[in-house]
PDB file of C-alpha atoms in Angstrom:
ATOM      1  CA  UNK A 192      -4.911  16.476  16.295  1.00 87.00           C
ATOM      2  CA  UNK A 193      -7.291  15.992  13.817  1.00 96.00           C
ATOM      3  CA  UNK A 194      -9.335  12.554  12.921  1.00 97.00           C
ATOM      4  CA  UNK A 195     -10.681  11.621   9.568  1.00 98.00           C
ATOM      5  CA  UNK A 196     -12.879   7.848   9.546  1.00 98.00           C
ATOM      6  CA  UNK A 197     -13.045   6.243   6.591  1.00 98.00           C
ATOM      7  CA  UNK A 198     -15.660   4.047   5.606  1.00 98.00           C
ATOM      8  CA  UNK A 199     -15.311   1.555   2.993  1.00 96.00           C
ATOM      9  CA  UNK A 200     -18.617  -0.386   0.884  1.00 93.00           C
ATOM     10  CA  UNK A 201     -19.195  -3.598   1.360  1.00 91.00           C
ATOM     11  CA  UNK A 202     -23.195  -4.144   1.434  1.00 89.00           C
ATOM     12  CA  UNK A 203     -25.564  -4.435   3.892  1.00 89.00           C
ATOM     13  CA  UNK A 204     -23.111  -6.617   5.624  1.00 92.00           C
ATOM     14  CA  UNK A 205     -20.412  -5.366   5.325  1.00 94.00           C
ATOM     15  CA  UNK A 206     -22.570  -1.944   7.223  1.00 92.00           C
ATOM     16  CA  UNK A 207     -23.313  -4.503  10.175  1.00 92.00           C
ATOM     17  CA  UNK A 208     -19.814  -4.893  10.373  1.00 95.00           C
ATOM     18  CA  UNK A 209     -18.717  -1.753  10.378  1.00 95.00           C
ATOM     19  CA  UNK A 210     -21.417  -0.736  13.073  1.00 92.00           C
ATOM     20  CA  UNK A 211     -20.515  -3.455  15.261  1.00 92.00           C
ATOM     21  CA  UNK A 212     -16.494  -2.737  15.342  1.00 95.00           C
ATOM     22  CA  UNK A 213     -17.278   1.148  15.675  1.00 93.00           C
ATOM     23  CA  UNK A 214     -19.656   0.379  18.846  1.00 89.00           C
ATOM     24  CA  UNK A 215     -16.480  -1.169  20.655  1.00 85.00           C
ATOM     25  CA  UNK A 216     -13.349   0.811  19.320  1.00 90.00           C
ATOM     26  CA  UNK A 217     -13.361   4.197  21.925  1.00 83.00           C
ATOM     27  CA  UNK A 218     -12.242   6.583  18.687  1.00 88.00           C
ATOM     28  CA  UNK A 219     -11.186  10.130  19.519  1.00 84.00           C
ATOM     29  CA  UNK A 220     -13.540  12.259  18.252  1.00 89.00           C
ATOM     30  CA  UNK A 221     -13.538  12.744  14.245  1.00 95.00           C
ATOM     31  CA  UNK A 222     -13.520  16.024  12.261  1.00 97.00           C
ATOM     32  CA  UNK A 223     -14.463  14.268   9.219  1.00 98.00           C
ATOM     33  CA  UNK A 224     -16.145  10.938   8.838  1.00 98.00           C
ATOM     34  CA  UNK A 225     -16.308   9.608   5.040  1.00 98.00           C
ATOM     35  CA  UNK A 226     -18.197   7.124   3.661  1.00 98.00           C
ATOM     36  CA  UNK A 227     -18.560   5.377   0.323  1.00 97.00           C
ATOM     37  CA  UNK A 228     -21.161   2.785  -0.916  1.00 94.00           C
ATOM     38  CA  UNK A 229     -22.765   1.191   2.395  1.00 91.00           C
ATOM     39  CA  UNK A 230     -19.924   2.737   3.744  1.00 96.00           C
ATOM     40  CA  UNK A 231     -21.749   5.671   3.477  1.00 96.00           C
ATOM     41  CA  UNK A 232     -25.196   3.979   5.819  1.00 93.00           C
ATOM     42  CA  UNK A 233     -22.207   2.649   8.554  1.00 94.00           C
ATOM     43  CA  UNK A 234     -20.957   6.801   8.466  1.00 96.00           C
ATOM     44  CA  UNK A 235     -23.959   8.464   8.615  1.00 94.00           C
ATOM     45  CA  UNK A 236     -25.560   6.167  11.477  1.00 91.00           C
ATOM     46  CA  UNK A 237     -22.272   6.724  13.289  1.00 93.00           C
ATOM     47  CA  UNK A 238     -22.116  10.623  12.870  1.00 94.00           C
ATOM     48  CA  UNK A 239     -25.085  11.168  14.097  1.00 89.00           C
ATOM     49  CA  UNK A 240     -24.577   9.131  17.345  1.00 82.00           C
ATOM     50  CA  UNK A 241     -26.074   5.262  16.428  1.00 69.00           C
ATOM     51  CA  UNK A 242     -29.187   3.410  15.057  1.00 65.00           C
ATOM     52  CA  UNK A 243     -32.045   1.709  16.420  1.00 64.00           C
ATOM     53  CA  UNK A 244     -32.648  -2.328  14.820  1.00 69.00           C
ATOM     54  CA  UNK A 245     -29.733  -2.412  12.883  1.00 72.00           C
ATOM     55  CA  UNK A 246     -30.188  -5.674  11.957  1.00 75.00           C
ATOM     56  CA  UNK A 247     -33.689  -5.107  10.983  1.00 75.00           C
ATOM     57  CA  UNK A 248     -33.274  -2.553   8.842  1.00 74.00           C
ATOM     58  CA  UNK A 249     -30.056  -3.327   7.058  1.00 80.00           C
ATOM     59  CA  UNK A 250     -32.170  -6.733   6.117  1.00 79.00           C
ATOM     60  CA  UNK A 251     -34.413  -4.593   4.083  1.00 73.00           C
ATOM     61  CA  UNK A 252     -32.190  -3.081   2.567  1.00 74.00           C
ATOM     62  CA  UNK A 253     -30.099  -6.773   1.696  1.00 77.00           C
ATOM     63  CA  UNK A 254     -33.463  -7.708   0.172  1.00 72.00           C
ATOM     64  CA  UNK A 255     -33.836  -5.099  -2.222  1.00 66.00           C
ATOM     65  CA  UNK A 256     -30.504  -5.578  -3.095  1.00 66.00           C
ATOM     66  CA  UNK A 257     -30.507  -9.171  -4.017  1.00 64.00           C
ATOM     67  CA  UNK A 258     -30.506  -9.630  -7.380  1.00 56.00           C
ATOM     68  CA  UNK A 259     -33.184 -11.988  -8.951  1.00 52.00           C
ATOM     69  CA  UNK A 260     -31.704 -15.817  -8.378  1.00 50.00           C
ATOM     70  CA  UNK A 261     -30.724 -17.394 -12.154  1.00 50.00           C
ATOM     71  CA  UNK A 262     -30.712 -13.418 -13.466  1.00 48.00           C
ATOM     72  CA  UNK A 263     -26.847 -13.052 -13.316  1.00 49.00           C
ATOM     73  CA  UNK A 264     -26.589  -9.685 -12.661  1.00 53.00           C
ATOM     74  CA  UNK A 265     -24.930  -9.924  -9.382  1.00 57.00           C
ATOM     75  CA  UNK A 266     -22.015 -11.563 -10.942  1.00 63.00           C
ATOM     76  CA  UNK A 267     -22.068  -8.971 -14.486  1.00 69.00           C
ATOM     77  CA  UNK A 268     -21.932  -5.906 -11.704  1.00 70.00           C
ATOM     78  CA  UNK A 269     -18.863  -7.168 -10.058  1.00 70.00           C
ATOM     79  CA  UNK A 270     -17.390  -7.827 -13.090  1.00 75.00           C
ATOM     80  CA  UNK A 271     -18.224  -4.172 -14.559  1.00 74.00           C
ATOM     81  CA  UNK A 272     -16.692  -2.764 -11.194  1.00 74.00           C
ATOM     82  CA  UNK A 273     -13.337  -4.814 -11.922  1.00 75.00           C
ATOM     83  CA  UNK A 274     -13.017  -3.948 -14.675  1.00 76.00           C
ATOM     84  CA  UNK A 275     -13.612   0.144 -14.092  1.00 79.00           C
ATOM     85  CA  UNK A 276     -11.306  -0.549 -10.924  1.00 77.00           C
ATOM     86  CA  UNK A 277      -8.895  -1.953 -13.402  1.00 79.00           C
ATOM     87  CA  UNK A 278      -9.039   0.955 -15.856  1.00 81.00           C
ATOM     88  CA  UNK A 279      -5.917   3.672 -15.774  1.00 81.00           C
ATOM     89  CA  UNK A 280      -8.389   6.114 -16.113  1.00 86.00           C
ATOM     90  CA  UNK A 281     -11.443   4.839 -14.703  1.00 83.00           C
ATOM     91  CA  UNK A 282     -14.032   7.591 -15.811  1.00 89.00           C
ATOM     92  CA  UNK A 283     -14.443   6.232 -19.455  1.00 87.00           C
ATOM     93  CA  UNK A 284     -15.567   2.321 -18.079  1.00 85.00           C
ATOM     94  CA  UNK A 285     -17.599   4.759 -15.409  1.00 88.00           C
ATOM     95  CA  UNK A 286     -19.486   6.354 -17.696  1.00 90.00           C
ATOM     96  CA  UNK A 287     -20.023   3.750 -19.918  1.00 86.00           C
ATOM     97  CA  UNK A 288     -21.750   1.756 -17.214  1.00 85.00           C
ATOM     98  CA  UNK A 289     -23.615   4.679 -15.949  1.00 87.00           C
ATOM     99  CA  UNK A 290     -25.619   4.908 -19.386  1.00 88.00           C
ATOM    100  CA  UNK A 291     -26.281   1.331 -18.919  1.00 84.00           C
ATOM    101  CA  UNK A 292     -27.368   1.646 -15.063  1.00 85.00           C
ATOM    102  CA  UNK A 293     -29.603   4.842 -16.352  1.00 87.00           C
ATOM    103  CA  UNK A 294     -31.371   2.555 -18.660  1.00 86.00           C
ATOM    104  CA  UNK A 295     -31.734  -0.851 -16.416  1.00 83.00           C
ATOM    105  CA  UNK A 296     -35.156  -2.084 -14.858  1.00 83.00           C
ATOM    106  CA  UNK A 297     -35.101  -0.915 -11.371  1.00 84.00           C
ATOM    107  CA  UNK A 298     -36.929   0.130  -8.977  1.00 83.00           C
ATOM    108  CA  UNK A 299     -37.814   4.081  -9.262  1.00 90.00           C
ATOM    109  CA  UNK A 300     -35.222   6.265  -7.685  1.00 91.00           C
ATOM    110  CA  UNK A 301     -38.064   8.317  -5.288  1.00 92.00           C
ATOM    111  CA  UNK A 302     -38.844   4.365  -3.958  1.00 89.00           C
ATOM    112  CA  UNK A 303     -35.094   4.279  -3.318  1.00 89.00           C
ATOM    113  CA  UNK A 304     -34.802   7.660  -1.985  1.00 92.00           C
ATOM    114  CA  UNK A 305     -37.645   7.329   0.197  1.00 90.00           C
ATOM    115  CA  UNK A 306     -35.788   3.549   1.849  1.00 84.00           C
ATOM    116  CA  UNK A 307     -32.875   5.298   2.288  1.00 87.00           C
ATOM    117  CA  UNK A 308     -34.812   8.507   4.291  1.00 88.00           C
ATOM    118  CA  UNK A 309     -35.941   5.263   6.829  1.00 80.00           C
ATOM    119  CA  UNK A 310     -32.627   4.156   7.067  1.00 81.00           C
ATOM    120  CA  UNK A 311     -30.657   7.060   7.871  1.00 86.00           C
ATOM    121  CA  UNK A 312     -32.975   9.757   8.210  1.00 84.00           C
ATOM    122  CA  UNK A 313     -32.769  14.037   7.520  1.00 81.00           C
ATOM    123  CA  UNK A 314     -30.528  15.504   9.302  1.00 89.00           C
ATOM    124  CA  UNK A 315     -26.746  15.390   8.120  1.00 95.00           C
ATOM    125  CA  UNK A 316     -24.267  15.413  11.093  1.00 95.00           C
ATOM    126  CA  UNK A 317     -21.963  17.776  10.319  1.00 95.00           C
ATOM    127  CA  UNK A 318     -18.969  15.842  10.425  1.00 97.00           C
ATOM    128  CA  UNK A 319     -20.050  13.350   7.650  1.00 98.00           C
ATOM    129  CA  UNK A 320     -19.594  13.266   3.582  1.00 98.00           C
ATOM    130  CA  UNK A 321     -19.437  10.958   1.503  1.00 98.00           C
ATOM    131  CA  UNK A 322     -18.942  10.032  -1.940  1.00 98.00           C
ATOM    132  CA  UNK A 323     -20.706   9.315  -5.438  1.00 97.00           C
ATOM    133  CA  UNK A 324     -19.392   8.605  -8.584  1.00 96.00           C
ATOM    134  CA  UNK A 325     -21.248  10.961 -11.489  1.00 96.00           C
ATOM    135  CA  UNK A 326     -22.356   8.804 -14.493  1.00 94.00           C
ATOM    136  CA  UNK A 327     -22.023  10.706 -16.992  1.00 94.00           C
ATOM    137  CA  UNK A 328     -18.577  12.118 -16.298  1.00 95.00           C
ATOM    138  CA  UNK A 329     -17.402   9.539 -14.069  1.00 93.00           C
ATOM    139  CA  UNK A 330     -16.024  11.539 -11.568  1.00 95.00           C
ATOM    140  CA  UNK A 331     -16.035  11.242  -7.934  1.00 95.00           C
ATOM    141  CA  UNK A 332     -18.156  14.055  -6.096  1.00 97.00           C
ATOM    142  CA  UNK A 333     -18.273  14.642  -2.418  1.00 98.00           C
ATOM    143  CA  UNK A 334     -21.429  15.841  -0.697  1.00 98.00           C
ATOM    144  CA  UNK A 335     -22.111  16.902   2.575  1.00 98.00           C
ATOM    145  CA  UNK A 336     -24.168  19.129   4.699  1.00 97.00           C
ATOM    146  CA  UNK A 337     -23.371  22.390   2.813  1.00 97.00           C
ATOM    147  CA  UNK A 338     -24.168  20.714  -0.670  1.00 97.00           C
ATOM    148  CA  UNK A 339     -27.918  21.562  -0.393  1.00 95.00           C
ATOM    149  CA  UNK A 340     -29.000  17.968  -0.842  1.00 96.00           C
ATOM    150  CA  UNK A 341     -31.046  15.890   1.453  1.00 96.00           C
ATOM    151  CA  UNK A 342     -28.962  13.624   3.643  1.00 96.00           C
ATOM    152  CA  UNK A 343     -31.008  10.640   2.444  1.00 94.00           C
ATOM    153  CA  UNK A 344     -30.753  11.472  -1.209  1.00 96.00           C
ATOM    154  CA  UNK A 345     -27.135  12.066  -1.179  1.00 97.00           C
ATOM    155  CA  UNK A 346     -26.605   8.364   0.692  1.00 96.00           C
ATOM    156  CA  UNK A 347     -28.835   6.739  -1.910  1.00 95.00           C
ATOM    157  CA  UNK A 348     -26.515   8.091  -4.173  1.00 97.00           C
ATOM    158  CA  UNK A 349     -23.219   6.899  -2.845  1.00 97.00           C
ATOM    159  CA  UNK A 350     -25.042   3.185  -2.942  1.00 94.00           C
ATOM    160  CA  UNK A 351     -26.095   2.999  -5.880  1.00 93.00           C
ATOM    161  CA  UNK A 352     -25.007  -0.466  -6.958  1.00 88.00           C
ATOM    162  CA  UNK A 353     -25.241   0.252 -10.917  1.00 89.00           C
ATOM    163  CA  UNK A 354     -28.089  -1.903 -12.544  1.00 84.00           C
ATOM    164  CA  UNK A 355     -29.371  -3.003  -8.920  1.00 84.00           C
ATOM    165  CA  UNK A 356     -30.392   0.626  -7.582  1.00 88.00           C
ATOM    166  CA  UNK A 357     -31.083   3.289 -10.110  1.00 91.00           C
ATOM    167  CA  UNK A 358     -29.002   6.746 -10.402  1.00 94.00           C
ATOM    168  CA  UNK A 359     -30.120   9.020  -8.346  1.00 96.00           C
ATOM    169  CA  UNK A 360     -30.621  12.497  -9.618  1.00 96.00           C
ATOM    170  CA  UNK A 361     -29.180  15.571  -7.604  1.00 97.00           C
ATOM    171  CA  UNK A 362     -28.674  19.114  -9.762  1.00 96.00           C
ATOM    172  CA  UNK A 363     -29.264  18.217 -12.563  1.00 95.00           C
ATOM    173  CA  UNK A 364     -26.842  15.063 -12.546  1.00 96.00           C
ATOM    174  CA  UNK A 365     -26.904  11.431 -12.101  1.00 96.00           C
ATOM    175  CA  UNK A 366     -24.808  10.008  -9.536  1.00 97.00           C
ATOM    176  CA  UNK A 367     -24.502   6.229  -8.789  1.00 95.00           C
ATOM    177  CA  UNK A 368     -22.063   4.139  -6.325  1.00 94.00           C
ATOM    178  CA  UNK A 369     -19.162   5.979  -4.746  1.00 94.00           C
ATOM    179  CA  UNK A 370     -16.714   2.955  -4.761  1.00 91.00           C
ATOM    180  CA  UNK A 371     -16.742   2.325  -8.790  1.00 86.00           C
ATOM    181  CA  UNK A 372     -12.660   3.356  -8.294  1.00 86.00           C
ATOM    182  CA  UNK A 373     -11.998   2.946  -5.048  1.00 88.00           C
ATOM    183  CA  UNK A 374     -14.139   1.305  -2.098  1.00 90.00           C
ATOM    184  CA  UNK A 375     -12.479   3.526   0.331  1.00 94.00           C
ATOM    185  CA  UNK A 376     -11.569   6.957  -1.535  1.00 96.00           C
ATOM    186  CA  UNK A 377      -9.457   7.822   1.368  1.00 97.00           C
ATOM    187  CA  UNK A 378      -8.154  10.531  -0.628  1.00 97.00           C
ATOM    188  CA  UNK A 379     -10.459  12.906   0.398  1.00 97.00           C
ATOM    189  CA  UNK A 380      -9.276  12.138   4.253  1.00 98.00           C
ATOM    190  CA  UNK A 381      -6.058  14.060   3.024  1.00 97.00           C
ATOM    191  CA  UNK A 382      -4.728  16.901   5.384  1.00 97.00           C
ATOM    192  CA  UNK A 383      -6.056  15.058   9.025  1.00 98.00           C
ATOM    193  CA  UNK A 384      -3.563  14.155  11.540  1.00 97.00           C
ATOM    194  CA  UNK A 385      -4.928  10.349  12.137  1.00 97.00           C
ATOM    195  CA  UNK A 386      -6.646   8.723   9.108  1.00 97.00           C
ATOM    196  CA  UNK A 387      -8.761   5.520  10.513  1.00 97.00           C
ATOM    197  CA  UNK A 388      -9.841   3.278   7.448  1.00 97.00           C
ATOM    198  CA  UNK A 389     -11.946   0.820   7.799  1.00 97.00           C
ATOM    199  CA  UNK A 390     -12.281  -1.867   4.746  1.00 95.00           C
ATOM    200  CA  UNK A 391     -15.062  -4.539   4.304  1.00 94.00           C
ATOM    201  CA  UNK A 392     -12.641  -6.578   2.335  1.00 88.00           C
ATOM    202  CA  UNK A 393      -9.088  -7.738   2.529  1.00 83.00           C
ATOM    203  CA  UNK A 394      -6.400  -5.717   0.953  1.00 80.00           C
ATOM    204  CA  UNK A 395      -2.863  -6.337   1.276  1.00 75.00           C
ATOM    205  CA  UNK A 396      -3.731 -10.292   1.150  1.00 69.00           C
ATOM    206  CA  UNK A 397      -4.780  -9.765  -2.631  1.00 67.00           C
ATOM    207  CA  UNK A 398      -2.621 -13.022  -4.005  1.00 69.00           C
ATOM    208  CA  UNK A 399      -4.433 -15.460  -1.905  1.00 72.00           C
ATOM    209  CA  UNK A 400      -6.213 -18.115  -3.602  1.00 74.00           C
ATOM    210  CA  UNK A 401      -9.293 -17.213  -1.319  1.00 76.00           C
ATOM    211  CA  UNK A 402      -9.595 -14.031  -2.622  1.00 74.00           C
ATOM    212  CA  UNK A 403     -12.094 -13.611  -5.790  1.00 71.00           C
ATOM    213  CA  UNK A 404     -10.682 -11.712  -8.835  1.00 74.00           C
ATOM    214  CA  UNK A 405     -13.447  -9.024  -8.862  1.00 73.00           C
ATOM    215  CA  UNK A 406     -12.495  -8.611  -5.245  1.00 73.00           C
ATOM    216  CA  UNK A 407      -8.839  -8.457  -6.067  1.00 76.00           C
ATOM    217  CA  UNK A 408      -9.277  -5.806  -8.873  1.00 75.00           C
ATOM    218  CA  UNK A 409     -11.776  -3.706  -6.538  1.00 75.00           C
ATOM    219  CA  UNK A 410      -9.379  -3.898  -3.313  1.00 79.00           C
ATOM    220  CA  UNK A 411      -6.021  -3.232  -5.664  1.00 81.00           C
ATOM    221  CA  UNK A 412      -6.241   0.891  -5.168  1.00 86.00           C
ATOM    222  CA  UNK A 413      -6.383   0.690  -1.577  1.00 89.00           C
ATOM    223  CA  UNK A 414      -2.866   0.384  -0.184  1.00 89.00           C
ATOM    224  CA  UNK A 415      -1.376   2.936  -2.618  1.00 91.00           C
ATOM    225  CA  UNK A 416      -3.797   5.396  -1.318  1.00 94.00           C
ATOM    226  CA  UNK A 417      -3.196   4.617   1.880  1.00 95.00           C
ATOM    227  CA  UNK A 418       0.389   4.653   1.443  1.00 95.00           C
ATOM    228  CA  UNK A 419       0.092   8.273  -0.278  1.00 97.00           C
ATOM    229  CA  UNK A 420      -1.566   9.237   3.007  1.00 97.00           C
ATOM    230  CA  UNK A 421       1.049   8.523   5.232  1.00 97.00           C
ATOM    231  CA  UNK A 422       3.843   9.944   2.411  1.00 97.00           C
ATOM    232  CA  UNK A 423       2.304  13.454   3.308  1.00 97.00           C
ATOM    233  CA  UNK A 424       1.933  12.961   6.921  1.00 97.00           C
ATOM    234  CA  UNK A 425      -0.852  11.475   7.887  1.00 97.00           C
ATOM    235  CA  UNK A 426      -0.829   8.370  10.424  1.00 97.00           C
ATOM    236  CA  UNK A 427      -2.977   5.862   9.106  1.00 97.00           C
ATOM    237  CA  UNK A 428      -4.719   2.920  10.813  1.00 95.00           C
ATOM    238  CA  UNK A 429      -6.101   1.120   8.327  1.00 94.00           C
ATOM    239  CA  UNK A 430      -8.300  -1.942   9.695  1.00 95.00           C
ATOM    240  CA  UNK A 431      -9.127  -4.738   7.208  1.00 92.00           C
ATOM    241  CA  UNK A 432     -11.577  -7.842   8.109  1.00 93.00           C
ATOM    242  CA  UNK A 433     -10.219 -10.631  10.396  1.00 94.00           C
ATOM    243  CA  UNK A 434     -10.461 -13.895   9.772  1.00 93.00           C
ATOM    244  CA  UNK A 435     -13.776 -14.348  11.384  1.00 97.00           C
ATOM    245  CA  UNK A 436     -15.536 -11.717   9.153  1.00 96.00           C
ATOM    246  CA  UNK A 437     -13.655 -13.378   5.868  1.00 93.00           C
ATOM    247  CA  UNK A 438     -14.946 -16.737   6.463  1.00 94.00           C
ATOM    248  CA  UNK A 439     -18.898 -15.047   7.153  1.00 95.00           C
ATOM    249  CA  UNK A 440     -18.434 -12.673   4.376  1.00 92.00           C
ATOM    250  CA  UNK A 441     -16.977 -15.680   1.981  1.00 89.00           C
ATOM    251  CA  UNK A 442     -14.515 -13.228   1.342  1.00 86.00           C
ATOM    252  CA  UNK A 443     -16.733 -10.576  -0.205  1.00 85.00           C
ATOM    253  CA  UNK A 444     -18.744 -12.920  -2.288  1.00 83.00           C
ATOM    254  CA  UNK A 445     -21.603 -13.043   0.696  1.00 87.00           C
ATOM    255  CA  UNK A 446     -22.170  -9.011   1.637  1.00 87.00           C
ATOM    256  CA  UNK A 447     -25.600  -8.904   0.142  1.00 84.00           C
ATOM    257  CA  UNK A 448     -26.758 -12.174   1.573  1.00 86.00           C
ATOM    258  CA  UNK A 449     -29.210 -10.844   4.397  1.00 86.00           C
ATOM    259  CA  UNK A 450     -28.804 -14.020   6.278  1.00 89.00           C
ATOM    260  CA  UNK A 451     -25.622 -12.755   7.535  1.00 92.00           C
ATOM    261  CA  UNK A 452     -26.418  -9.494   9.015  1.00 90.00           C
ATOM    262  CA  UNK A 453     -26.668 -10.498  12.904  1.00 91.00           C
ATOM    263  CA  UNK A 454     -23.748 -12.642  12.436  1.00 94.00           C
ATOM    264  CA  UNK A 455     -21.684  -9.891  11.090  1.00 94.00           C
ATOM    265  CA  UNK A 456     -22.407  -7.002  13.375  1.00 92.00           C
ATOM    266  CA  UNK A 457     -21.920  -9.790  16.902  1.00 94.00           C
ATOM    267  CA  UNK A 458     -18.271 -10.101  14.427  1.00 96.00           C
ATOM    268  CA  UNK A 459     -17.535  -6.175  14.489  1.00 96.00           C
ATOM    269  CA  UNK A 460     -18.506  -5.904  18.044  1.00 94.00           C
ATOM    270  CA  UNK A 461     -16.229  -8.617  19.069  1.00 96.00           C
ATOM    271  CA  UNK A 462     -12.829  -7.282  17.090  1.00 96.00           C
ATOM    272  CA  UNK A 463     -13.837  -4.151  18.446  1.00 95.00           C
ATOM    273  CA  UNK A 464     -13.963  -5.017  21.643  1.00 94.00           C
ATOM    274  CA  UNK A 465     -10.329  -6.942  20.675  1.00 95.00           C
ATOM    275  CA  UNK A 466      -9.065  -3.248  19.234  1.00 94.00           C
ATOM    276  CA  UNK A 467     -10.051  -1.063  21.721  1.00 91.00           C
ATOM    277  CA  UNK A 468      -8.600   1.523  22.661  1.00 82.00           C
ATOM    278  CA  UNK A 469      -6.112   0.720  20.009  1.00 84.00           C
ATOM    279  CA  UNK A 470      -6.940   4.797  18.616  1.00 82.00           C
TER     280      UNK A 470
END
């Protein structure tokens, strides 16, 4: 039987999160682990069998993230992601953004490149891809280790947050975050026995007050991917935050807040702990 992991964004985080509930769930081994946005730090760490000061260095990372306080960019990129999320056909918002993100004051890509090489290193496990979205066609591309890119490169890619991080350049093309669509893109798990999905943010509990709009537009193409999955076969766990990690996270509105980060992988570790062996 074959095992795909998916790993959804969710910031640096969200990544804690993810790292802590994978160190306690006992998964069968996986053919294909995916990641997109920080999904794609939590996948590659994974895949290659763990990480040293995971708290530590996801913290960095939360710092250059943060957006400048009073600047109000933080709140204009989740609205441009709901809205692309939103959009039947989300390459036209994509690329529109993208020209923006090409043009916004960040730091320089080789700065970003060159974090990302410290946080996940060289060497691509063979078992991992993951995804970024191009910004000029706004389409999703996969890379892994056969795409002749540099682990670290192709990572700083899938996470970058338009107008936080700049585009990253692989090819000849400018790629940006993997999740403007989709946080998970489980799509690309299609064809694997046992699809495990792991989301950062609530999904099927969209109507709830609690949940922020932005998050509620991002989050709204999850279940009918999922639910294509299983239509063709696949079994599909799909794990979504418990309350614990909703009331740390604020519900998605705290992921980038690095004050979090030990809080948020001692979460994951204890719902894995709660699902294991679940797989």
């Amino acid at each position: 039987m074959s095992t795909a992991l998916v790993l959804g964004g969710g910031g640096p985080v969200g990544v804690a999160w993810e790292l802590g509930l994978l160190s306690g769930l006992d998964l069968p081994r996986c053919e294909l682990v995916l990641g997109t946005a920080s999904g794609s730090i939590a996948g590659a760490w994974y895949a290659s069998g763990g990480a040293d000061d995971v708290v530590g260095t996801l913290s960095r990372l939360a710092h250059m993230l943060m957006p400048p306080p009073g600047s109000g960019i933080g709140l204009a990129v989740l609205e441009a992601l709901a809205a692309t999320a939103s959009a039947a056909d989300p390459r036209e918002p994509s690329r529109a953004l993208g020209a923006l993100a090409a043009e916004a004051d960040t730091a320089s890509a080789e700065e970003v490149v060159t974090l990302f090489h410290s946080l996940v290193g060289s060497d691509w496990p063979d078992t991992f891809a993951c995804t970024a979205t191009d910004a000029e066609s706004g389409d999703i591309h996969t890379f892994d280790s056969s795409s002749g890119v540099s682990l670290a490169r192709a990572v700083a890619a899938s996470c970058a947050l338009p107008l936080v991080l700049p585009v990253i350049g692989i090819d000849g093309r400018r790629y940006m975050d993997g999740g403007m669509h989709d946080p998970l893109n489980a799509q690309f798990a299609r064809g694997h026995d046992l699809v495990i999905a792991v989301s950062c943010l609530p999904y099927l509990d969209l109507d709830s007050e609690r949940v922020h709009p932005t998050t509620r537009a991002q989050q709204a193409n999850v279940a009918p991917v999922l639910a294509e999955l299983r239509a063709a076969g696949s079994r599909v766990e799909a794990i979504e935050p418990d309350e614990e990690f909703r009331v740390l996270s604020a519900d998605g509105q705290g992921l980038l807040d690095a004050s979090r980060i030990g809080d948020a992988y001692a979460a994951g570790v204890r719902l894995g702990a709660e699902l294991h062996g679940t797989f």
